[in-house]
Short mmCIF file of C-alpha atoms and ligand atoms in Angstrom, two decimals:
data_model
loop_
_atom_site.label_atom_id
_atom_site.label_comp_id
_atom_site.label_asym_id
_atom_site.label_seq_id
_atom_site.Cartn_x
_atom_site.Cartn_y
_atom_site.Cartn_z
CA MET A 1 0.00 0.00 0.00
CA SER A 2 1.18 3.49 -0.85
CA GLU A 3 1.71 5.65 2.23
CA HIS A 4 0.18 8.64 0.41
CA PRO A 5 -3.60 8.76 0.04
CA SER A 6 -4.58 8.58 -3.61
CA ARG A 7 -5.48 11.88 -5.23
CA LEU A 8 -8.88 12.83 -6.61
CA VAL A 9 -9.62 14.99 -9.65
CA LEU A 10 -12.95 16.63 -10.41
CA VAL A 11 -13.45 16.30 -14.17
CA ILE A 12 -15.76 18.83 -15.81
CA ASN A 13 -17.15 18.55 -19.33
CA CYS A 14 -19.23 21.62 -20.02
CA GLY A 15 -21.65 21.98 -22.93
CA SER A 16 -23.76 25.00 -23.81
CA SER A 17 -26.62 23.85 -21.55
CA SER A 18 -25.07 21.05 -19.53
CA ILE A 19 -22.25 20.11 -17.16
CA LYS A 20 -21.09 16.51 -17.01
CA PHE A 21 -18.92 15.84 -13.99
CA ALA A 22 -16.99 12.95 -12.48
CA LEU A 23 -14.88 12.62 -9.37
CA VAL A 24 -12.00 10.32 -10.31
CA ASP A 25 -9.67 8.52 -7.89
CA GLU A 26 -6.25 8.08 -9.52
CA GLN A 27 -5.90 4.57 -8.10
CA ARG A 28 -9.42 3.17 -8.50
CA SER A 29 -11.47 2.34 -11.53
CA GLY A 30 -15.02 3.70 -11.72
CA PHE A 31 -16.01 7.06 -10.28
CA VAL A 32 -16.36 8.21 -6.68
CA LEU A 33 -19.27 10.35 -7.86
CA HIS A 34 -20.55 11.29 -11.28
CA GLY A 35 -23.50 13.01 -12.82
CA LEU A 36 -24.99 15.61 -15.09
CA ALA A 37 -26.58 19.02 -14.71
CA ASP A 38 -28.62 19.74 -17.82
CA ARG A 39 -31.16 22.09 -19.35
CA LEU A 40 -29.15 24.92 -17.81
CA GLY A 41 -30.46 28.32 -18.78
CA SER A 42 -34.05 27.01 -19.12
CA ASP A 43 -36.61 26.97 -16.29
CA GLU A 44 -36.23 23.22 -15.90
CA ALA A 45 -32.59 22.76 -15.06
CA SER A 46 -31.87 19.63 -13.07
CA LEU A 47 -28.99 17.82 -11.45
CA ARG A 48 -28.68 14.02 -11.52
CA TRP A 49 -25.90 12.14 -9.86
CA GLN A 50 -24.81 8.74 -8.71
CA GLN A 51 -22.30 7.65 -6.12
CA GLY A 52 -19.56 5.09 -6.28
CA ASP A 53 -19.79 2.11 -8.57
CA GLY A 54 -23.49 2.51 -9.31
CA THR A 55 -24.69 0.33 -6.44
CA THR A 56 -26.57 3.29 -4.97
CA SER A 57 -29.55 4.56 -6.88
CA ARG A 58 -29.39 7.61 -9.10
CA GLN A 59 -30.52 10.80 -7.39
CA GLU A 60 -32.07 13.89 -8.90
CA ARG A 61 -32.75 17.42 -7.79
CA PRO A 62 -34.43 20.28 -9.68
CA LEU A 63 -32.29 23.39 -10.11
CA GLY A 64 -34.98 25.84 -11.28
CA ALA A 65 -33.55 28.35 -13.72
CA ALA A 66 -29.93 27.68 -12.77
CA ASP A 67 -27.05 28.75 -15.00
CA HIS A 68 -23.62 27.08 -15.15
CA ARG A 69 -22.34 28.90 -12.08
CA GLN A 70 -25.39 27.99 -9.99
CA ALA A 71 -25.23 24.37 -11.10
CA MET A 72 -21.59 24.27 -10.08
CA GLU A 73 -22.52 25.77 -6.69
CA ALA A 74 -25.04 22.95 -6.22
CA LEU A 75 -22.28 20.44 -6.89
CA LEU A 76 -19.79 21.96 -4.52
CA PRO A 77 -20.98 20.53 -1.16
CA MET A 78 -21.40 17.09 -2.73
CA VAL A 79 -17.88 17.13 -4.11
CA ARG A 80 -16.48 18.37 -0.78
CA GLU A 81 -18.29 15.65 1.12
CA HIS A 82 -16.92 12.87 -1.09
CA ALA A 83 -13.45 14.22 -1.74
CA GLY A 84 -12.48 15.72 1.60
CA ASP A 85 -8.92 16.97 1.42
CA ARG A 86 -7.95 14.56 -1.37
CA LEU A 87 -9.31 16.80 -4.14
CA THR A 88 -6.10 17.79 -5.92
CA ALA A 89 -7.19 19.43 -9.18
CA VAL A 90 -10.07 20.21 -11.50
CA GLY A 91 -9.62 18.82 -15.03
CA HIS A 92 -11.59 20.57 -17.78
CA ARG A 93 -12.37 19.02 -21.12
CA VAL A 94 -11.73 21.65 -23.80
CA VAL A 95 -12.65 20.73 -27.36
CA HIS A 96 -10.28 22.88 -29.40
CA GLY A 97 -6.75 23.87 -28.57
CA GLY A 98 -5.85 24.93 -32.12
CA GLU A 99 -2.12 24.68 -32.82
CA HIS A 100 -1.32 26.41 -29.54
CA PHE A 101 -1.89 23.45 -27.23
CA THR A 102 0.01 20.23 -27.81
CA ALA A 103 -0.67 18.85 -24.32
CA ALA A 104 -2.74 19.46 -21.22
CA CYS A 105 -1.88 22.70 -19.43
CA GLN A 106 -2.61 24.53 -16.22
CA ILE A 107 -5.13 27.31 -16.83
CA ASP A 108 -3.79 30.79 -16.18
CA ASP A 109 -4.73 34.10 -17.84
CA ALA A 110 -2.61 33.39 -20.92
CA ALA A 111 -4.05 29.87 -21.37
CA ARG A 112 -7.59 31.19 -20.93
CA GLN A 113 -6.95 33.78 -23.61
CA ALA A 114 -5.53 31.15 -25.99
CA ILE A 115 -8.62 28.97 -25.43
CA GLU A 116 -10.77 32.00 -26.21
CA GLN A 117 -8.80 32.59 -29.41
CA ALA A 118 -9.35 28.99 -30.48
CA SER A 119 -13.13 29.62 -30.17
CA ALA A 120 -13.12 30.79 -33.77
CA LEU A 121 -12.38 27.16 -34.70
CA ALA A 122 -15.02 25.66 -32.36
CA PRO A 123 -17.70 28.32 -31.86
CA LEU A 124 -20.21 25.90 -30.34
CA HIS A 125 -17.83 24.20 -27.94
CA ASN A 126 -14.99 26.37 -26.62
CA PRO A 127 -17.25 29.19 -25.28
CA ALA A 128 -19.23 26.55 -23.33
CA ASN A 129 -15.99 25.02 -22.04
CA LEU A 130 -14.89 28.49 -20.90
CA MET A 131 -18.16 28.97 -19.00
CA GLY A 132 -17.31 25.82 -17.05
CA ILE A 133 -13.75 26.98 -16.44
CA ASP A 134 -14.92 30.38 -15.16
CA ALA A 135 -17.59 28.90 -12.89
CA ALA A 136 -15.25 26.26 -11.46
CA THR A 137 -12.28 28.59 -10.92
CA ALA A 138 -14.55 31.00 -9.03
CA LEU A 139 -15.75 28.16 -6.78
CA PHE A 140 -12.45 26.31 -6.35
CA PRO A 141 -9.95 29.20 -6.42
CA GLN A 142 -7.42 27.33 -4.30
CA LEU A 143 -7.14 24.35 -6.68
CA PRO A 144 -5.14 24.06 -9.89
CA HIS A 145 -7.37 23.91 -12.97
CA ILE A 146 -6.07 21.95 -15.95
CA ALA A 147 -7.34 22.08 -19.52
CA VAL A 148 -7.24 18.81 -21.46
CA PHE A 149 -7.87 19.25 -25.19
CA ASP A 150 -9.60 16.91 -27.67
CA THR A 151 -7.22 18.16 -30.35
CA ALA A 152 -3.89 18.14 -28.48
CA PHE A 153 -3.13 14.43 -28.98
CA HIS A 154 -3.25 14.91 -32.76
CA GLN A 155 -0.75 17.78 -32.82
CA SER A 156 1.92 15.12 -33.41
CA MET A 157 0.53 14.47 -36.92
CA PRO A 158 3.07 15.21 -39.65
CA ALA A 159 2.32 18.03 -42.11
CA HIS A 160 1.59 15.54 -44.89
CA ALA A 161 -1.30 14.25 -42.76
CA TYR A 162 -2.64 17.54 -41.44
CA ARG A 163 -2.38 19.85 -44.46
CA TYR A 164 -5.14 20.18 -47.05
CA ALA A 165 -4.18 20.66 -50.70
CA ILE A 166 -5.50 24.22 -50.78
CA PRO A 167 -3.67 27.56 -51.11
CA GLU A 168 -1.04 28.01 -48.44
CA ALA A 169 -2.47 31.36 -47.32
CA LEU A 170 -5.60 29.63 -46.04
CA TYR A 171 -3.41 27.68 -43.64
CA ALA A 172 -1.06 30.53 -42.76
CA GLU A 173 -3.76 33.17 -42.27
CA GLN A 174 -6.90 31.26 -41.36
CA ARG A 175 -5.34 28.16 -39.73
CA VAL A 176 -7.29 25.89 -42.09
CA ARG A 177 -5.76 22.43 -41.55
CA ARG A 178 -6.76 19.07 -40.16
CA TYR A 179 -6.88 19.09 -36.32
CA GLY A 180 -8.66 15.86 -35.40
CA PHE A 181 -10.84 15.25 -32.33
CA HIS A 182 -11.60 12.44 -29.83
CA GLY A 183 -7.89 12.63 -28.93
CA THR A 184 -8.51 11.86 -25.25
CA SER A 185 -10.35 8.66 -26.15
CA HIS A 186 -7.87 7.48 -28.80
CA ARG A 187 -5.02 8.09 -26.37
CA TYR A 188 -6.73 6.22 -23.54
CA VAL A 189 -7.76 3.14 -25.52
CA THR A 190 -4.43 2.72 -27.29
CA GLY A 191 -2.65 2.91 -23.91
CA GLU A 192 -5.04 0.32 -22.51
CA ALA A 193 -4.61 -1.89 -25.60
CA ALA A 194 -0.84 -1.93 -25.06
CA ARG A 195 -1.38 -2.83 -21.41
CA MET A 196 -3.85 -5.62 -22.27
CA THR A 197 -1.48 -7.21 -24.78
CA GLY A 198 1.73 -6.77 -22.77
CA LEU A 199 3.23 -4.43 -25.37
CA SER A 200 4.99 -1.16 -24.65
CA PRO A 201 2.82 1.89 -25.44
CA THR A 202 5.95 3.55 -26.84
CA ASP A 203 6.81 0.60 -29.08
CA SER A 204 3.55 -0.51 -30.71
CA GLY A 205 1.21 0.49 -33.55
CA TRP A 206 -2.59 0.73 -33.34
CA LEU A 207 -5.63 1.60 -35.37
CA SER A 208 -8.35 2.92 -33.12
CA ALA A 209 -12.02 3.34 -34.07
CA HIS A 210 -14.06 5.52 -31.71
CA LEU A 211 -17.67 4.87 -32.71
CA GLY A 212 -20.26 6.82 -30.76
CA ASN A 213 -22.62 9.53 -31.95
CA GLY A 214 -19.48 11.05 -33.41
CA CYS A 215 -17.06 8.60 -35.04
CA SER A 216 -13.37 8.75 -35.91
CA THR A 217 -10.39 6.53 -36.60
CA CYS A 218 -6.82 7.20 -35.53
CA ALA A 219 -3.40 5.72 -36.29
CA VAL A 220 -1.24 5.68 -33.16
CA GLN A 221 2.41 4.72 -33.50
CA ASP A 222 4.59 4.44 -30.39
CA GLY A 223 2.09 6.39 -28.29
CA VAL A 224 1.58 9.34 -30.65
CA SER A 225 -1.15 10.13 -33.14
CA ARG A 226 0.11 10.01 -36.73
CA ASP A 227 -3.22 10.51 -38.53
CA THR A 228 -6.90 10.68 -37.79
CA SER A 229 -10.10 10.80 -39.83
CA MET A 230 -11.68 14.00 -38.47
CA GLY A 231 -10.23 17.19 -39.85
CA PHE A 232 -10.73 20.94 -39.62
CA THR A 233 -14.06 20.14 -37.96
CA PRO A 234 -15.61 16.93 -36.57
CA LEU A 235 -17.63 16.59 -39.80
CA GLU A 236 -14.82 15.07 -41.86
CA GLY A 237 -14.27 11.34 -42.22
CA LEU A 238 -16.58 8.52 -41.22
CA VAL A 239 -20.36 8.21 -41.44
CA MET A 240 -21.73 9.22 -38.00
CA GLY A 241 -25.12 9.36 -36.27
CA THR A 242 -26.33 12.52 -38.00
CA ARG A 243 -23.11 13.73 -39.67
CA SER A 244 -22.34 12.88 -43.28
CA GLY A 245 -18.58 12.48 -42.93
CA ASP A 246 -16.71 12.95 -46.23
CA VAL A 247 -18.67 14.24 -49.20
CA ASP A 248 -17.49 15.79 -52.45
CA PRO A 249 -16.66 19.44 -51.58
CA ASN A 250 -18.45 20.48 -54.80
CA LEU A 251 -21.69 19.31 -53.20
CA HIS A 252 -22.03 22.72 -51.50
CA GLY A 253 -21.99 24.55 -54.85
CA PHE A 254 -24.40 22.07 -56.42
CA LEU A 255 -26.94 22.37 -53.57
CA GLY A 256 -26.67 26.15 -53.60
CA ARG A 257 -27.18 26.43 -57.35
CA THR A 258 -29.88 23.80 -57.84
CA LEU A 259 -31.88 24.09 -54.61
CA GLY A 260 -30.96 27.62 -53.54
CA TRP A 261 -29.78 26.34 -50.18
CA SER A 262 -27.79 28.78 -48.01
CA LEU A 263 -24.48 27.76 -46.46
CA GLU A 264 -26.24 27.60 -43.06
CA LYS A 265 -28.85 25.22 -44.47
CA ILE A 266 -26.18 23.00 -46.05
CA ASP A 267 -24.21 22.99 -42.77
CA ALA A 268 -27.33 21.99 -40.86
CA VAL A 269 -28.21 19.19 -43.30
CA LEU A 270 -24.70 17.73 -43.32
CA ASN A 271 -24.31 17.95 -39.54
CA ARG A 272 -27.76 17.12 -38.23
CA GLU A 273 -29.79 15.35 -40.92
CA SER A 274 -27.22 13.10 -42.61
CA GLY A 275 -25.14 10.09 -41.56
CA LEU A 276 -27.05 7.05 -40.29
CA LEU A 277 -30.20 9.16 -39.92
CA GLY A 278 -30.05 10.49 -43.48
CA LEU A 279 -29.19 7.15 -45.08
CA SER A 280 -31.78 5.12 -43.18
CA GLY A 281 -34.53 7.73 -43.11
CA LEU A 282 -35.25 6.21 -39.71
CA SER A 283 -32.86 6.92 -36.86
CA ASN A 284 -29.37 7.96 -35.84
CA ASP A 285 -29.35 5.32 -33.11
CA MET A 286 -27.45 2.17 -34.06
CA ARG A 287 -29.51 -0.05 -31.74
CA GLU A 288 -32.70 0.99 -33.49
CA LEU A 289 -31.11 0.46 -36.91
CA GLU A 290 -29.93 -3.03 -36.02
CA GLN A 291 -33.46 -3.97 -34.96
CA ALA A 292 -34.95 -2.49 -38.13
CA ARG A 293 -32.38 -4.35 -40.24
CA GLU A 294 -33.45 -7.60 -38.56
CA GLN A 295 -36.98 -6.85 -39.70
CA GLY A 296 -35.83 -6.23 -43.28
CA HIS A 297 -35.83 -2.41 -43.34
CA ASP A 298 -33.92 -1.44 -46.52
CA GLY A 299 -32.80 1.99 -45.31
CA ALA A 300 -31.42 0.60 -42.06
CA THR A 301 -29.63 -2.20 -43.93
CA LEU A 302 -28.03 0.28 -46.34
CA ALA A 303 -27.05 2.69 -43.54
CA ILE A 304 -25.24 -0.12 -41.70
CA GLU A 305 -23.49 -1.33 -44.87
CA VAL A 306 -22.26 2.17 -45.78
CA PHE A 307 -21.20 2.81 -42.17
CA CYS A 308 -19.10 -0.39 -42.02
CA TYR A 309 -17.59 -0.09 -45.50
CA ARG A 310 -16.53 3.52 -44.94
CA LEU A 311 -15.11 2.60 -41.53
CA ALA A 312 -13.10 -0.30 -42.99
CA LYS A 313 -11.84 1.93 -45.81
CA SER A 314 -10.69 4.52 -43.29
CA LEU A 315 -8.93 1.89 -41.15
CA ALA A 316 -7.16 0.46 -44.19
CA SER A 317 -5.97 3.90 -45.29
CA MET A 318 -4.73 4.69 -41.76
CA CYS A 319 -2.23 1.81 -42.14
CA CYS A 320 -0.15 4.22 -44.26
CA ALA A 321 0.62 6.15 -41.07
CA LEU A 322 1.99 3.14 -39.15
CA THR A 323 5.31 1.34 -39.22
CA ARG A 324 3.77 -1.76 -37.68
CA LEU A 325 0.28 -2.91 -36.84
CA ASP A 326 -0.31 -4.60 -33.50
CA GLY A 327 -4.04 -4.24 -33.31
CA VAL A 328 -7.34 -2.68 -34.30
CA ILE A 329 -9.36 -1.25 -31.41
CA PHE A 330 -13.12 -0.71 -31.24
CA THR A 331 -14.51 1.71 -28.66
CA GLY A 332 -17.42 4.14 -28.06
CA GLY A 333 -21.09 3.14 -27.67
CA ILE A 334 -21.19 1.31 -31.01
CA GLY A 335 -17.64 -0.07 -30.93
CA GLU A 336 -18.07 -1.44 -27.40
CA ASN A 337 -21.53 -2.93 -27.90
CA SER A 338 -22.18 -3.98 -31.46
CA PRO A 339 -20.85 -7.39 -32.59
CA LEU A 340 -22.66 -6.85 -35.90
CA ILE A 341 -20.83 -3.62 -36.78
CA ARG A 342 -17.49 -5.11 -35.77
CA ALA A 343 -18.08 -8.23 -37.84
CA ARG A 344 -19.31 -6.32 -40.95
CA THR A 345 -16.30 -3.98 -40.73
CA ILE A 346 -13.66 -6.67 -40.24
CA ALA A 347 -15.17 -8.64 -43.13
CA HIS A 348 -13.93 -5.86 -45.44
CA LEU A 349 -10.39 -6.11 -44.03
CA GLY A 350 -9.55 -9.70 -44.95
CA LEU A 351 -6.63 -8.54 -47.07
CA LEU A 352 -4.95 -7.30 -43.90
CA GLY A 353 -5.21 -10.84 -42.54
CA LEU A 354 -7.87 -9.82 -40.02
CA ALA A 355 -10.63 -12.23 -38.98
CA LEU A 356 -12.94 -12.44 -35.99
CA ASP A 357 -13.56 -15.09 -33.38
CA GLU A 358 -17.35 -14.84 -33.47
CA GLU A 359 -17.87 -16.24 -29.98
CA ALA A 360 -15.45 -13.70 -28.46
CA ASN A 361 -17.07 -10.98 -30.55
CA GLN A 362 -20.48 -11.76 -29.03
CA ARG A 363 -19.04 -11.88 -25.51
CA CYS A 364 -17.37 -8.44 -25.54
CA VAL A 365 -20.34 -6.10 -24.94
CA ARG A 366 -21.57 -3.85 -22.11
CA GLY A 367 -18.17 -2.92 -20.77
CA VAL A 368 -16.44 -6.29 -21.28
CA ALA A 369 -12.99 -5.69 -22.73
CA GLY A 370 -11.07 -8.33 -24.63
CA ALA A 371 -9.41 -9.70 -27.74
CA ILE A 372 -11.78 -10.93 -30.45
CA GLU A 373 -9.38 -11.90 -33.26
CA ARG A 374 -9.23 -15.38 -34.75
CA THR A 375 -5.64 -16.43 -34.34
CA ALA A 376 -5.33 -18.85 -37.29
CA LYS A 377 -4.69 -17.27 -40.69
CA PRO A 378 -8.04 -16.85 -42.42
CA HIS A 379 -8.64 -18.98 -45.47
CA GLY A 380 -8.04 -17.07 -48.69
CA ALA A 381 -6.01 -14.22 -47.21
CA HIS A 382 -3.47 -13.05 -49.77
CA LEU A 383 -1.43 -10.68 -47.68
CA THR A 384 -0.46 -11.46 -44.16
CA VAL A 385 1.00 -9.19 -41.56
CA PRO A 386 4.27 -10.35 -40.03
CA HIS A 387 2.79 -11.13 -36.61
CA ASN A 388 -0.57 -11.68 -34.99
CA VAL A 389 -2.73 -8.57 -35.25
CA HIS A 390 -5.14 -8.20 -32.36
CA ILE A 391 -8.71 -6.99 -32.63
CA LEU A 392 -9.58 -5.49 -29.27
CA ILE A 393 -12.65 -4.13 -27.57
CA VAL A 394 -11.55 -1.43 -25.14
CA PRO A 395 -14.23 0.55 -23.26
CA THR A 396 -13.18 4.17 -23.39
CA ASP A 397 -12.93 6.31 -20.26
CA GLU A 398 -12.36 9.91 -21.23
CA GLU A 399 -12.96 11.19 -17.68
CA ARG A 400 -10.21 8.96 -16.29
CA GLN A 401 -7.84 10.01 -19.07
CA ILE A 402 -8.59 13.70 -18.34
CA ALA A 403 -7.94 13.09 -14.63
CA LEU A 404 -4.66 11.25 -15.28
CA GLU A 405 -3.45 13.89 -17.75
CA SER A 406 -4.34 16.61 -15.24
CA LEU A 407 -2.26 14.92 -12.54
CA ALA A 408 0.60 14.25 -14.98
CA CYS A 409 0.56 17.92 -15.93
CA LEU A 410 0.77 18.96 -12.26
CA ASP A 411 3.54 16.45 -11.56
CA ALA A 412 5.54 17.67 -14.57
CA GLU A 413 5.17 21.27 -13.44
CA SER A 414 6.27 20.50 -9.90
CA GLN A 415 9.28 18.56 -11.29
CA ALA A 416 10.11 21.56 -13.47
CA ASP A 417 9.87 23.83 -10.39
CA ILE A 418 12.23 21.54 -8.45
CA HIS A 419 14.72 21.57 -11.35
CA ALA A 420 14.45 25.34 -11.61
CA ASP A 421 15.10 25.66 -7.85
CA ILE A 422 18.12 23.32 -8.04
CA HIS A 423 19.44 25.23 -11.04
CA ALA A 424 18.96 28.55 -9.21
CA ASP A 425 20.75 27.14 -6.12
CA LYS A 426 23.67 25.94 -8.28
CA GLN A 427 23.95 29.34 -9.91
CA THR A 428 23.93 30.96 -6.46
CA ASP A 429 26.66 28.52 -5.35
CA ARG A 430 28.77 29.57 -8.30
CA GLY A 431 28.36 33.18 -7.28
CA PHE A 432 26.25 34.20 -10.29
P1 LIG B 1 -21.85 7.15 -27.43
O1 LIG B 1 -21.90 8.48 -28.13
O2 LIG B 1 -20.45 6.64 -27.24
O3 LIG B 1 -22.67 7.09 -26.18
O4 LIG B 1 -22.54 6.09 -28.44
C1 LIG B 1 -23.86 6.23 -28.87
C2 LIG B 1 -24.14 5.20 -29.95
O5 LIG B 1 -23.88 3.88 -29.43
C3 LIG B 1 -25.59 5.20 -30.43
O6 LIG B 1 -25.62 5.09 -31.85
C4 LIG B 1 -26.14 3.93 -29.81
O7 LIG B 1 -27.19 3.39 -30.57
C5 LIG B 1 -24.93 3.03 -29.87
N1 LIG B 1 -25.10 1.86 -29.01
C6 LIG B 1 -25.20 1.80 -27.67
N2 LIG B 1 -25.46 0.52 -27.28
C7 LIG B 1 -25.54 -0.22 -28.41
C8 LIG B 1 -25.78 -1.62 -28.69
N3 LIG B 1 -26.01 -2.49 -27.71
N4 LIG B 1 -25.76 -2.04 -29.97
C9 LIG B 1 -25.54 -1.16 -30.97
N5 LIG B 1 -25.31 0.15 -30.79
C10 LIG B 1 -25.29 0.62 -29.52
#
């Protein structure tokens, strides 16, 4: 047993009308406390929370017309009661760090300003994240507040992966480039995959597929992101719940000319009416689509086929970013729970020598992690990879990753302070 009590981090994920929170113990899985304040800014704001590992029932309390600050105030006594003096930091999820942030950082005036500047790139998300930061720093002024960015993990991408083939001035002046998102999740699951397979995170290559309402793939070599499917915005890449993913960029001009649609209308259609919902004409929810497919619904069947084919195509193309492939990882609500989607996707990747163990595939659902690859070489495979490639189900845990990155950031800063002090002492010794 460690003689030091384990540290707790309050993780805050703030949306425009909601605050998701989790109290994370660095040494224990699950949450000490977690919950959601939502409908903030309306007359029906409410706070729901649950203690520990979910054995206690979920509790709820109306918050009237609370705003972010008032919701945070309602949380405060609860957090104090559960954390006592072990609360070490507040970790804030921030969606966009632009090119400024390549790692988590402690929030001071300069960092806050840089997050505000990156709002131009994420106008729906960063202002909401800042509301959470302002409310929490006012209520916990004595604690360090750390920002953990969705984009930071992908700042390691090489220019040939992040640049678009458009005039250079658009990059230099407007910062138009590929940023990538879901970085916290891709980082967490690839680290866990290395741990599960006994490989070193800094000497292994992974393809990760985060499949939730938003979906993205990522190529992670030796612990760093080398490419990812989302780009300047989270619209690029895969088919998602309501987002189209990649379309021909000329589509905008065509829709404007032939239907008279404004850019706002086209944005709304591609972001909120497309993807699984648009293709199926039925739903953006994969569970509902799987049921409809069972009953012979053509739209649902097509939506699932397009989803899986495009996902497989993205995974195959991501191989270009790796020097070796140790495994393909499925995570997110769909990746963690849908044997059908995993099987349909892997069926397109036979040329990589990938094949599923169907029994293991069925078993890994509802939070069960594990390897689901068939170990024997599949019949008819033309190309084989030089060693066994795993197919892994790894439940993501973005809150834990945010907590661990927050603590790592604090530890690195205190190490840097110690080094600076030693350096200053040495200089004093030398009479400087
Ligand atoms: P997330 O954003 O990670 O919560 O994921 C949401 C997506 O996961 C939705 O499309 C859900 O339909 C999907 N999902 C959750 N459970 C299942 C399941 N058992 N089978 C298929 N899809 C699921």
